[in-house]
Amino acid sequence: MTVSVRPGLATVPARHAPTSPAWARSDRRLGIVLLIPAMLVFAVFVFYPLGRVLVLSTQGTDIFGQAAGSVGLRNYVTTFTDPTFLKTMLNTAIFCGGVVGGRIVLGLLVVVPLTVKLRGMPVFRALLTSPLVVSVSAGSVAFAAMLSPGTGLVNTVITQFGGESIPFLTSTHWALASVILVTVWGSLGFTVLLLLGAFGAIDPEVVEAAHLDGAGPLRSFWSISLPLVTPTLFFVVVTGTVEALTTFGQIQILTGGGPADSSRTLVFAIYQQAFGSGSANFGLAAALGVVLFVLVLALSLVQFGILEKRVNY
Amino acid sequence: MRPSTARRVRSGLVYAWLVVAVVVVCFPLYYILEGALTPTRYLNEGLPGLVPIHLGFDNFVRAAQVVPLGHQFVNSVVVTLAQTVLQVAIGIITAYALVFCRLRGTRAIFLVLLASMMIPGETTLIANYLTVSSWHLIDTLLVVFLPFVASALTIFLFRQAFLSFPAELREAAVLDGAGHVRFVRSMLLPLTRPTLVSVTLVSATAAWNGYFWPLLVTNSPENRTVQVGIAQLAASEGADVGVVLAGAAMVTLPVLLLVLVAQKFLAGGLTTGALK
């Protein structure tokens, strides 16, 4: 079993081209023309903006949001010495850890029983991956309705059973946890799909052999199945962390980063600095964007390097 | 206990576990669909409102009339179609150039594409916002999909499929005098159809579900996509749960139908690029 994190990392030269030189020349011209649209889009909307953000991060911003001269590294100094930055990074770390941990634990709890061969499993599989169809904003508004303090369903149930209403989205103790919960729910369908694939690829003879050797279901899960799906788990950890790092919709819709910045993560901080009410500080927002870039780049390199080379069977 | 009894107990436990999982995992989806059809006054009763006995389409009618969700739904359809068609078309021609045209430096281009996947859209967001606003494109539908008409992942998936295309078939087509367009239309695409279908489905779903960028680049309600529309509706009219859920159902149902119709392809497409 091989895990290829991104398709086709190994480059293969064009091999189907006809051999005549005239053909090759016209092919080459056509190839260049065909590459233009994609290269143009990447140049304008991926590479140029990366450069522009790097430059912006060293510039001051006037009250209209216009770049106003170089300030060197001052935006970075301001960012790193700002106590709310520390809080933001801590929130981001908790958010990523919670989301990725939650995805894996809940994903396994759902997928392991699904791998038992019993009647009706296709129906259960379809049902348990169905949340995939819910977009970030639809899921978020539904959870906002369910978790709201007054007439929200969850609190209605809690108070009906004699409990005290919980301010899920409006209390500093609950906001981040609530957003994590909603994000885990939103990504569970995809996690289940991935893990189903991984468990499905396990050779049944290996498990059979373990069974004949007297291993119970728990033992064979821990010693056989789980190690065999670690490549997929690594994949979920790395890509899930990148995904969690760049999460925006749930936070904006459910808590707006609040209360008192308690659910403000890095991406939400970028949004607030650049587009928040009366802020429009593109210089500081760009510096935060560069921090995000460095983190994602590091994770991507881990993904391409370690995963591609080591986690192969 | 005899083995058969033990097995029966074990499968009973597995089923019980799965039923609990389905109830927990699928409840929000049920809540969206049932709530969209139930008047808010029943929903506010808590548990009694969750039994589907007061169903009607009032919430949808109000969502389309009182707030311009119907109009925004059409915007989303337009944006999704444009983005998907262009992304798939550019994906095909780019992958074609990389695989079938005798280009030098395909390795370098490949690295450029790889690099582009490592740059988070959230980093480049501010600069892209400044770019499109300097082009006076803010608050247009065009700008909602423009940055996404080329996708590195889409190109890779097509490249992958084209690389596994039998070289002999290509040779035969060329010997028979087929041009590029004819080869693509009558051989390459028909024979790589599973990839074409799953990539299209994934592109379309992603386009339909977009939120952050559409939120930034549109201002007026009539230019919003429905994803942004429902979030703003929830922020302003959160008390009217029925209408909010009708909006959520409006954006969920198309994808739900897509998945039901093309489940095999969508599952395959979503995990392509992840695992092989």
Coordinates of C-alpha atoms in Angstrom, one line a residue:
Chain A
M1 CA 0.0 0.0 0.0
T2 CA 1.3 3.3 -1.0
V3 CA 0.2 6.7 0.2
S4 CA 0.7 9.4 -2.3
V5 CA -0.1 12.7 -0.6
R6 CA -0.5 14.7 -3.7
P7 CA -1.0 13.0 -7.0
G8 CA 2.0 12.5 -9.2
L9 CA 4.9 14.0 -7.3
A10 CA 7.3 12.1 -9.5
T11 CA 7.5 14.0 -12.7
V12 CA 7.3 12.0 -15.9
P13 CA 8.4 13.5 -19.2
A14 CA 5.9 13.9 -22.0
R15 CA 5.9 10.4 -23.5
H16 CA 3.1 10.3 -26.0
A17 CA 4.3 13.0 -28.4
P18 CA 4.8 11.9 -31.9
T19 CA 8.4 11.6 -33.1
S20 CA 8.5 13.7 -36.3
P21 CA 10.4 17.1 -35.7
A22 CA 7.7 19.1 -37.5
W23 CA 5.0 17.6 -35.2
A24 CA 7.2 18.2 -32.2
R25 CA 7.6 21.9 -33.1
S26 CA 3.9 22.5 -33.6
D27 CA 3.1 20.5 -30.5
R28 CA 5.5 22.7 -28.5
R29 CA 3.8 25.9 -29.8
L30 CA 0.4 24.5 -28.9
G31 CA 1.6 23.4 -25.5
I32 CA 2.8 26.9 -24.7
V33 CA -0.4 28.5 -25.8
L34 CA -2.4 26.0 -23.7
L35 CA -0.4 26.8 -20.6
I36 CA -1.0 30.5 -20.8
P37 CA -4.4 30.7 -19.1
A38 CA -3.4 28.7 -16.0
M39 CA -0.1 30.5 -15.7
L40 CA -1.7 33.9 -16.0
V41 CA -4.2 33.1 -13.2
F42 CA -1.5 31.7 -10.9
A43 CA 0.8 34.7 -11.6
V44 CA -2.0 37.2 -10.9
F45 CA -3.8 35.6 -8.1
V46 CA -1.2 33.4 -6.3
F47 CA 2.4 34.5 -6.9
Y48 CA 2.1 38.2 -7.4
P49 CA -0.2 38.6 -4.3
L50 CA 2.3 36.6 -2.2
G51 CA 5.0 39.1 -3.2
R52 CA 2.7 42.0 -2.6
V53 CA 1.7 40.7 0.9
L54 CA 5.4 40.4 1.8
V55 CA 5.9 44.0 0.7
L56 CA 2.7 45.2 2.4
S57 CA 3.9 43.6 5.7
T58 CA 6.8 46.1 5.8
Q59 CA 4.6 49.1 5.1
G60 CA 2.6 51.4 7.2
T61 CA -1.0 52.0 6.6
D62 CA -2.8 55.4 6.7
I63 CA -6.4 55.7 8.0
F64 CA -7.8 55.0 4.6
G65 CA -6.0 51.7 4.3
Q66 CA -3.5 53.0 1.8
A67 CA 0.1 51.9 2.0
A68 CA 2.1 54.7 3.5
G69 CA 5.8 54.2 3.2
S70 CA 8.2 51.5 4.5
V71 CA 8.3 50.9 8.2
G72 CA 10.8 48.0 8.0
L73 CA 10.0 45.2 10.3
R74 CA 7.9 47.4 12.6
N75 CA 4.7 45.6 11.7
Y76 CA 6.3 42.3 12.8
V77 CA 7.6 43.9 16.0
T78 CA 4.1 45.3 16.8
T79 CA 2.5 42.0 16.0
F80 CA 4.8 39.8 18.1
T81 CA 4.8 42.1 21.1
D82 CA 1.1 42.6 21.1
P83 CA -0.4 40.5 24.0
T84 CA -3.5 39.8 21.9
F85 CA -1.2 38.1 19.3
L86 CA -0.1 35.6 21.9
K87 CA -3.7 35.0 22.8
T88 CA -4.6 34.6 19.1
M89 CA -1.8 32.1 18.6
L90 CA -2.8 30.1 21.7
N91 CA -6.4 30.1 20.5
T92 CA -5.2 28.9 17.1
A93 CA -3.1 26.1 18.6
I94 CA -6.0 25.0 20.8
F95 CA -8.3 25.2 17.8
C96 CA -6.1 23.1 15.6
G97 CA -5.3 20.5 18.3
G98 CA -9.0 20.2 19.2
V99 CA -10.2 19.9 15.7
V100 CA -7.6 17.4 14.5
G101 CA -7.8 15.4 17.7
G102 CA -11.6 15.4 17.6
R103 CA -11.6 14.4 14.0
I104 CA -9.4 11.4 14.5
V105 CA -11.0 10.2 17.8
L106 CA -14.5 10.6 16.6
G107 CA -13.6 9.4 13.1
L108 CA -12.2 6.1 14.5
L109 CA -15.2 5.7 16.8
V110 CA -17.5 5.9 13.8
V111 CA -15.4 4.0 11.3
V112 CA -14.3 1.0 13.3
P113 CA -17.8 -0.4 13.8
L114 CA -18.5 0.4 10.1
T115 CA -15.8 -2.1 9.1
V116 CA -17.5 -5.0 10.8
K117 CA -19.1 -7.1 8.1
L118 CA -22.9 -6.9 8.8
R119 CA -26.0 -6.4 6.8
G120 CA -27.1 -2.8 6.1
M121 CA -23.6 -1.4 6.3
P122 CA -23.8 0.6 3.0
V123 CA -26.8 2.5 4.5
F124 CA -24.9 3.3 7.7
R125 CA -21.9 4.4 5.6
A126 CA -24.0 6.7 3.4
L127 CA -25.7 8.2 6.5
L128 CA -22.5 8.7 8.4
T129 CA -20.8 10.5 5.5
S130 CA -23.9 12.6 4.6
P131 CA -22.8 15.7 6.6
L132 CA -20.3 16.2 3.8
V133 CA -23.1 17.9 1.9
V134 CA -23.5 20.7 4.4
S135 CA -21.5 23.8 3.6
V136 CA -19.6 25.8 6.2
S137 CA -22.2 28.6 6.3
A138 CA -25.2 26.3 6.3
G139 CA -23.8 24.2 9.1
S140 CA -22.8 27.3 11.1
V141 CA -26.2 29.0 10.9
A142 CA -27.9 25.7 11.9
F143 CA -25.6 25.3 14.9
A144 CA -26.0 29.0 15.7
A145 CA -29.8 28.3 15.9
M146 CA -29.3 25.1 17.9
L147 CA -26.9 26.6 20.4
S148 CA -28.5 30.0 20.9
P149 CA -29.2 30.8 24.6
G150 CA -32.9 31.6 24.5
T151 CA -35.0 29.4 22.2
G152 CA -32.1 27.3 20.9
L153 CA -32.9 23.6 20.8
V154 CA -29.9 22.4 23.0
N155 CA -30.6 24.8 25.8
T156 CA -34.4 24.1 25.6
V157 CA -33.5 20.4 26.2
I158 CA -31.1 21.2 29.0
T159 CA -33.5 23.4 30.8
Q160 CA -36.4 21.0 30.3
F161 CA -34.3 18.4 32.1
G162 CA -33.7 20.8 35.0
G163 CA -30.2 22.0 33.9
E164 CA -29.0 25.5 33.6
S165 CA -28.9 27.2 30.2
I166 CA -25.3 27.3 28.7
P167 CA -24.1 30.4 26.8
F168 CA -22.3 28.3 24.2
L169 CA -21.4 31.1 21.8
T170 CA -21.4 34.1 24.2
S171 CA -19.2 33.0 27.0
T172 CA -15.4 33.1 27.1
H173 CA -15.4 29.6 28.5
W174 CA -17.5 28.0 25.8
A175 CA -17.0 30.0 22.6
L176 CA -13.8 28.3 21.4
A177 CA -14.9 24.9 22.4
S178 CA -18.2 25.4 20.6
V179 CA -16.5 26.4 17.4
I180 CA -14.2 23.4 17.6
L181 CA -17.2 21.1 18.0
V182 CA -18.9 22.6 15.0
T183 CA -15.7 22.3 12.9
V184 CA -15.2 18.7 14.0
W185 CA -18.7 17.9 13.0
G186 CA -18.2 19.6 9.6
S187 CA -15.1 17.6 8.8
L188 CA -16.3 14.3 10.2
G189 CA -17.8 13.1 6.9
F190 CA -14.6 13.5 5.0
T191 CA -12.6 11.9 7.8
V192 CA -14.9 8.9 7.7
L193 CA -14.6 8.6 4.0
L194 CA -10.8 8.7 4.2
L195 CA -10.6 6.2 7.1
L196 CA -13.1 3.8 5.4
G197 CA -10.7 3.8 2.4
A198 CA -7.7 3.0 4.6
F199 CA -9.4 0.2 6.6
G200 CA -10.9 -1.2 3.4
A201 CA -7.4 -1.5 2.0
I202 CA -6.2 -3.8 4.8
D203 CA -5.7 -7.3 3.6
P204 CA -8.3 -9.5 5.4
E205 CA -5.8 -12.4 5.5
V206 CA -3.6 -10.4 7.9
V207 CA -6.4 -9.9 10.3
E208 CA -7.5 -13.5 9.8
A209 CA -4.0 -14.7 10.7
A210 CA -4.0 -12.6 13.8
H211 CA -7.3 -14.1 14.8
L212 CA -6.0 -17.6 14.3
D213 CA -3.1 -16.7 16.5
G214 CA -5.6 -16.0 19.2
A215 CA -5.8 -12.2 19.0
G216 CA -9.1 -10.7 20.1
P217 CA -10.8 -7.9 18.3
L218 CA -9.3 -5.2 20.5
R219 CA -5.8 -6.7 20.3
S220 CA -5.9 -7.1 16.5
F221 CA -7.2 -3.5 16.2
W222 CA -4.3 -2.1 18.2
S223 CA -1.6 -4.3 16.9
I224 CA -2.7 -4.8 13.2
S225 CA -5.3 -2.5 11.9
L226 CA -4.3 0.8 13.6
P227 CA -0.6 0.6 12.5
L228 CA -1.7 -0.2 9.0
V229 CA -3.8 2.9 8.8
T230 CA -1.2 5.3 10.3
P231 CA -0.3 6.7 6.9
T232 CA -3.9 7.9 6.5
L233 CA -3.9 9.2 10.1
F234 CA -0.7 11.1 9.4
F235 CA -2.4 12.5 6.3
V236 CA -5.4 13.6 8.3
V237 CA -3.2 15.2 11.0
V238 CA -1.1 17.3 8.5
T239 CA -3.8 18.3 6.1
G240 CA -6.3 18.7 8.9
T241 CA -4.0 21.1 10.7
V242 CA -3.6 23.2 7.6
E243 CA -7.4 23.2 7.2
A244 CA -7.9 24.1 10.8
L245 CA -5.3 26.9 10.5
T246 CA -7.2 28.4 7.7
T247 CA -10.7 28.0 9.2
F248 CA -12.7 31.2 8.9
G249 CA -16.5 30.8 8.2
Q250 CA -17.5 29.0 11.4
I251 CA -15.7 31.5 13.5
Q252 CA -17.0 34.6 11.7
I253 CA -20.6 33.3 11.7
L254 CA -20.8 31.7 15.2
T255 CA -18.8 33.9 17.5
G256 CA -17.2 36.7 15.4
G257 CA -14.0 35.9 17.2
G258 CA -15.5 36.8 20.6
P259 CA -16.4 37.2 23.3
A260 CA -13.3 39.2 24.3
D261 CA -11.2 37.6 21.6
S262 CA -11.7 34.2 23.2
S263 CA -12.3 32.5 19.8
R264 CA -10.1 34.7 17.7
T265 CA -7.7 32.6 15.6
L266 CA -4.9 33.7 13.2
V267 CA -7.1 33.8 10.1
F268 CA -9.8 35.7 11.9
A269 CA -7.2 38.2 13.2
I270 CA -6.1 38.8 9.5
Y271 CA -9.7 39.5 8.6
Q272 CA -10.2 41.8 11.6
Q273 CA -7.0 43.8 10.9
A274 CA -7.8 44.2 7.2
F275 CA -11.5 44.4 7.0
G276 CA -12.8 44.7 10.6
S277 CA -14.9 47.7 11.6
G278 CA -12.8 50.9 11.3
S279 CA -9.5 49.0 11.1
A280 CA -8.2 48.6 7.5
N281 CA -4.7 48.1 8.7
F282 CA -3.4 46.2 5.7
G283 CA 0.3 46.3 6.9
L284 CA -0.5 44.5 10.2
A285 CA -2.9 42.1 8.5
A286 CA -0.2 41.3 5.9
A287 CA 2.3 40.5 8.6
L288 CA -0.2 38.1 10.1
G289 CA -0.7 36.7 6.6
V290 CA 3.0 36.0 6.4
V291 CA 3.0 34.2 9.7
L292 CA 0.2 32.0 8.4
F293 CA 2.1 31.4 5.2
V294 CA 5.2 30.3 7.1
L295 CA 3.1 27.9 9.3
V296 CA 1.4 26.4 6.3
L297 CA 4.6 26.1 4.3
A298 CA 6.2 24.2 7.2
L299 CA 3.3 21.8 7.3
S300 CA 3.3 21.3 3.5
L301 CA 7.0 20.5 3.6
V302 CA 6.4 18.0 6.4
Q303 CA 3.7 16.5 4.2
F304 CA 5.8 16.4 1.0
G305 CA 8.9 15.3 2.8
I306 CA 8.2 12.9 5.6
L307 CA 4.9 11.5 4.3
E308 CA 5.9 11.0 0.8
K309 CA 9.2 9.3 1.7
R310 CA 8.7 7.4 4.9
V311 CA 5.2 6.4 5.4
N312 CA 5.2 3.9 2.6
Y313 CA 4.6 0.2 2.9
Chain B
M1 CA -22.3 -18.6 25.8
R2 CA -22.3 -20.5 22.5
P3 CA -20.3 -18.8 19.7
S4 CA -23.4 -17.9 17.7
T5 CA -24.9 -16.2 20.7
A6 CA -21.7 -14.3 21.3
R7 CA -21.7 -13.2 17.7
R8 CA -25.3 -12.1 17.9
V9 CA -24.6 -10.0 21.0
R10 CA -21.6 -8.5 19.3
S11 CA -23.4 -7.5 16.1
G12 CA -26.2 -6.1 18.3
L13 CA -23.7 -3.9 20.1
V14 CA -22.2 -2.8 16.8
Y15 CA -25.7 -1.9 15.5
A16 CA -26.6 0.0 18.7
W17 CA -23.3 1.9 18.5
L18 CA -23.9 2.8 14.8
V19 CA -27.5 3.9 15.5
V20 CA -26.3 6.3 18.2
A21 CA -23.5 7.6 15.8
V22 CA -26.1 8.2 13.1
V23 CA -28.4 10.1 15.4
V24 CA -25.6 12.3 16.7
V25 CA -23.8 12.8 13.3
C26 CA -26.9 13.3 11.2
F27 CA -28.9 15.4 13.6
P28 CA -27.8 18.8 12.3
L29 CA -28.6 17.7 8.8
Y30 CA -32.1 16.5 9.9
Y31 CA -32.6 19.8 11.8
I32 CA -31.8 21.8 8.7
L33 CA -34.2 19.9 6.4
E34 CA -37.0 19.4 9.0
G35 CA -36.7 22.9 10.3
A36 CA -36.8 24.4 6.9
L37 CA -40.3 22.9 6.5
T38 CA -41.6 23.8 10.0
P39 CA -42.9 27.2 11.1
T40 CA -40.6 29.0 13.6
R41 CA -43.3 29.0 16.3
Y42 CA -43.2 25.2 16.4
L43 CA -39.4 25.0 16.2
N44 CA -39.2 27.3 19.3
E45 CA -41.1 24.6 21.3
G46 CA -37.9 22.7 21.4
L47 CA -38.3 18.9 21.1
P48 CA -42.0 18.9 20.0
G49 CA -41.0 21.0 17.0
L50 CA -38.6 18.3 15.9
V51 CA -41.4 15.9 15.0
P52 CA -42.3 16.6 11.4
I53 CA -46.1 17.1 11.7
H54 CA -46.5 20.8 10.8
L55 CA -44.7 20.7 7.5
G56 CA -45.2 23.5 4.9
F57 CA -43.3 25.6 2.4
D58 CA -43.9 29.0 4.1
N59 CA -40.3 29.4 5.2
F60 CA -39.0 29.0 1.7
V61 CA -41.5 31.4 0.3
R62 CA -40.5 34.1 2.9
A63 CA -36.8 33.4 2.4
A64 CA -37.2 34.0 -1.3
Q65 CA -39.5 37.1 -0.9
V66 CA -38.6 38.9 2.2
V67 CA -34.9 38.5 1.8
P68 CA -33.4 38.1 -1.7
L69 CA -32.3 34.5 -1.1
G70 CA -34.0 33.4 -4.3
H71 CA -32.0 36.0 -6.2
Q72 CA -28.8 35.0 -4.4
F73 CA -29.5 31.4 -5.2
V74 CA -29.4 32.3 -8.9
N75 CA -26.2 34.2 -8.3
S76 CA -24.6 31.1 -6.8
V77 CA -25.8 29.0 -9.7
V78 CA -24.2 31.4 -12.2
V79 CA -20.9 31.6 -10.2
T80 CA -20.8 27.8 -9.7
L81 CA -21.4 27.1 -13.4
A82 CA -18.8 29.7 -14.6
Q83 CA -16.2 28.6 -12.1
T84 CA -16.6 24.9 -12.7
V85 CA -16.7 25.1 -16.5
L86 CA -13.6 27.3 -16.6
Q87 CA -11.7 25.4 -13.9
V88 CA -12.3 22.1 -15.7
A89 CA -11.5 23.5 -19.1
I90 CA -8.3 25.1 -18.0
G91 CA -7.5 22.0 -16.0
I92 CA -7.8 19.8 -19.2
I93 CA -5.8 22.1 -21.5
T94 CA -3.0 22.6 -19.0
A95 CA -2.7 18.9 -18.2
Y96 CA -2.9 18.2 -21.9
A97 CA 0.0 20.5 -22.6
L98 CA 2.0 19.0 -19.7
V99 CA 1.5 15.4 -20.8
F100 CA 1.0 15.3 -24.6
C101 CA 2.9 18.4 -26.0
R102 CA 6.6 18.1 -26.3
L103 CA 7.5 20.9 -24.0
R104 CA 10.8 21.6 -22.3
G105 CA 10.7 22.7 -18.7
T106 CA 7.6 20.8 -17.7
R107 CA 9.4 19.9 -14.5
A108 CA 9.8 23.6 -13.7
I109 CA 6.1 24.3 -14.4
F110 CA 5.3 21.3 -12.3
L111 CA 7.2 22.8 -9.4
V112 CA 5.4 26.1 -9.9
L113 CA 2.1 24.3 -9.6
L114 CA 3.3 22.5 -6.5
A115 CA 4.5 25.8 -4.9
S116 CA 1.1 27.4 -5.6
M117 CA -0.6 24.7 -3.5
M118 CA 1.6 25.6 -0.5
I119 CA 0.4 29.2 -0.5
P120 CA -2.7 29.6 1.6
G121 CA -5.5 31.6 0.0
E122 CA -5.9 33.4 3.3
T123 CA -2.4 34.9 3.0
T124 CA -2.9 36.3 -0.4
L125 CA -6.5 37.4 0.3
I126 CA -5.6 41.0 1.2
A127 CA -3.4 41.5 -1.9
N128 CA -6.1 39.9 -4.1
Y129 CA -8.7 42.1 -2.6
L130 CA -6.5 45.2 -3.5
T131 CA -5.9 43.9 -7.0
V132 CA -9.6 43.4 -7.9
S133 CA -10.6 46.6 -6.2
S134 CA -8.0 48.5 -8.3
W135 CA -9.7 46.9 -11.3
H136 CA -13.1 48.2 -10.0
L137 CA -14.5 44.7 -9.9
I138 CA -15.7 44.8 -6.3
D139 CA -19.3 43.8 -5.9
T140 CA -19.6 42.0 -9.3
L141 CA -20.3 38.4 -9.8
L142 CA -17.3 38.1 -12.1
V143 CA -14.8 38.7 -9.2
V144 CA -16.4 36.0 -7.1
F145 CA -15.1 33.2 -9.4
L146 CA -12.2 34.9 -11.3
P147 CA -9.3 33.9 -9.0
F148 CA -10.5 30.3 -9.0
V149 CA -10.8 29.6 -12.7
A150 CA -7.5 27.8 -12.5
S151 CA -6.8 25.2 -9.8
A152 CA -3.5 23.4 -9.3
L153 CA -5.3 20.4 -7.8
T154 CA -7.6 20.1 -10.8
I155 CA -4.7 20.3 -13.1
F156 CA -2.9 17.6 -11.2
L157 CA -5.9 15.2 -11.2
F158 CA -6.2 15.6 -15.0
R159 CA -2.5 15.2 -15.5
Q160 CA -2.6 12.0 -13.4
A161 CA -5.4 10.6 -15.5
F162 CA -3.8 11.6 -18.8
L163 CA -0.4 10.0 -17.8
S164 CA -2.1 6.6 -17.5
F165 CA -3.6 6.9 -20.9
P166 CA -2.2 4.2 -23.2
A167 CA 0.5 5.5 -25.4
E168 CA -0.4 3.1 -28.2
L169 CA -3.9 4.6 -28.5
R170 CA -2.4 8.1 -28.9
E171 CA 0.0 6.9 -31.5
A172 CA -2.8 5.2 -33.4
A173 CA -4.9 8.4 -33.3
V174 CA -2.0 10.4 -34.6
L175 CA -1.3 7.9 -37.4
D176 CA -4.9 8.0 -38.4
G177 CA -4.6 11.7 -38.8
A178 CA -6.6 12.8 -35.8
G179 CA -5.8 16.4 -34.7
H180 CA -5.5 17.5 -31.1
V181 CA -9.1 18.5 -30.7
R182 CA -10.4 15.3 -32.2
F183 CA -8.1 13.2 -30.1
V184 CA -9.3 14.9 -26.9
R185 CA -13.0 14.8 -27.8
S186 CA -13.3 11.3 -29.1
M187 CA -10.6 9.4 -27.2
L188 CA -9.0 11.1 -24.3
L189 CA -12.0 12.5 -22.4
P190 CA -14.3 9.5 -23.0
L191 CA -11.6 7.2 -21.8
T192 CA -10.8 9.3 -18.7
R193 CA -14.5 10.0 -17.9
P194 CA -14.4 8.9 -14.2
T195 CA -11.8 11.5 -13.6
L196 CA -13.7 14.1 -15.6
V197 CA -16.9 13.4 -13.7
S198 CA -15.4 13.3 -10.2
V199 CA -13.2 16.4 -10.7
T200 CA -16.2 18.3 -12.1
L201 CA -18.3 17.3 -9.1
V202 CA -15.6 18.3 -6.6
S203 CA -15.0 21.7 -8.4
A204 CA -18.7 22.4 -8.5
T205 CA -19.2 21.6 -4.8
A206 CA -16.3 23.8 -3.8
A207 CA -17.5 26.6 -5.9
W208 CA -21.0 26.3 -4.5
N209 CA -19.8 26.2 -0.9
G210 CA -17.3 29.2 -1.2
Y211 CA -17.7 31.7 1.7
F212 CA -14.7 33.9 2.7
W213 CA -13.8 35.4 -0.7
P214 CA -17.5 36.0 -1.8
L215 CA -18.1 37.6 1.6
L216 CA -15.2 40.1 1.0
V217 CA -15.8 41.0 -2.6
T218 CA -19.5 41.5 -2.6
N219 CA -21.4 44.3 -0.8
S220 CA -24.9 44.7 -2.0
P221 CA -27.5 42.0 -1.2
E222 CA -28.4 41.5 -4.9
N223 CA -24.8 40.6 -5.7
R224 CA -24.2 38.2 -2.8
T225 CA -24.0 34.5 -3.2
V226 CA -26.5 32.5 -1.2
Q227 CA -23.9 31.1 1.2
V228 CA -23.1 34.7 2.3
G229 CA -26.8 35.5 2.2
I230 CA -27.8 32.9 4.7
A231 CA -25.0 33.9 7.1
Q232 CA -26.1 37.5 7.0
L233 CA -29.7 36.4 7.3
A234 CA -28.8 34.5 10.5
A235 CA -27.0 37.5 11.9
S236 CA -29.9 39.9 11.3
E237 CA -33.0 37.6 11.5
G238 CA -31.6 34.9 13.8
A239 CA -34.8 34.8 15.7
D240 CA -36.7 33.5 12.7
V241 CA -35.2 30.1 12.8
G242 CA -37.5 28.7 10.2
V243 CA -36.4 31.2 7.5
V244 CA -32.7 30.8 8.4
L245 CA -33.0 27.0 8.1
A246 CA -34.9 27.3 4.8
G247 CA -31.9 29.2 3.5
A248 CA -29.6 26.6 4.9
A249 CA -31.7 23.9 3.2
M250 CA -31.6 25.8 -0.1
V251 CA -27.8 25.6 -0.2
T252 CA -27.7 22.1 1.1
L253 CA -30.3 20.4 -1.1
P254 CA -28.4 20.8 -4.5
V255 CA -25.3 19.2 -3.0
L256 CA -27.4 16.5 -1.3
L257 CA -29.1 15.6 -4.6
L258 CA -25.7 15.7 -6.4
V259 CA -24.3 13.2 -3.9
L260 CA -27.3 10.9 -4.1
V261 CA -27.2 10.9 -7.9
A262 CA -23.4 10.6 -8.2
Q263 CA -22.3 9.1 -4.9
K264 CA -19.7 6.8 -6.4
F265 CA -18.1 9.6 -8.3
L266 CA -18.2 12.1 -5.5
A267 CA -16.7 9.8 -3.0
G268 CA -14.0 8.8 -5.4
G269 CA -13.3 12.4 -6.4
L270 CA -13.1 13.7 -2.9
T271 CA -10.5 11.1 -1.9
T272 CA -8.5 11.3 -5.1
G273 CA -5.5 13.4 -4.4
A274 CA -5.7 12.2 -0.9
L275 CA -5.0 8.5 -1.2
K276 CA -4.4 6.0 -3.9

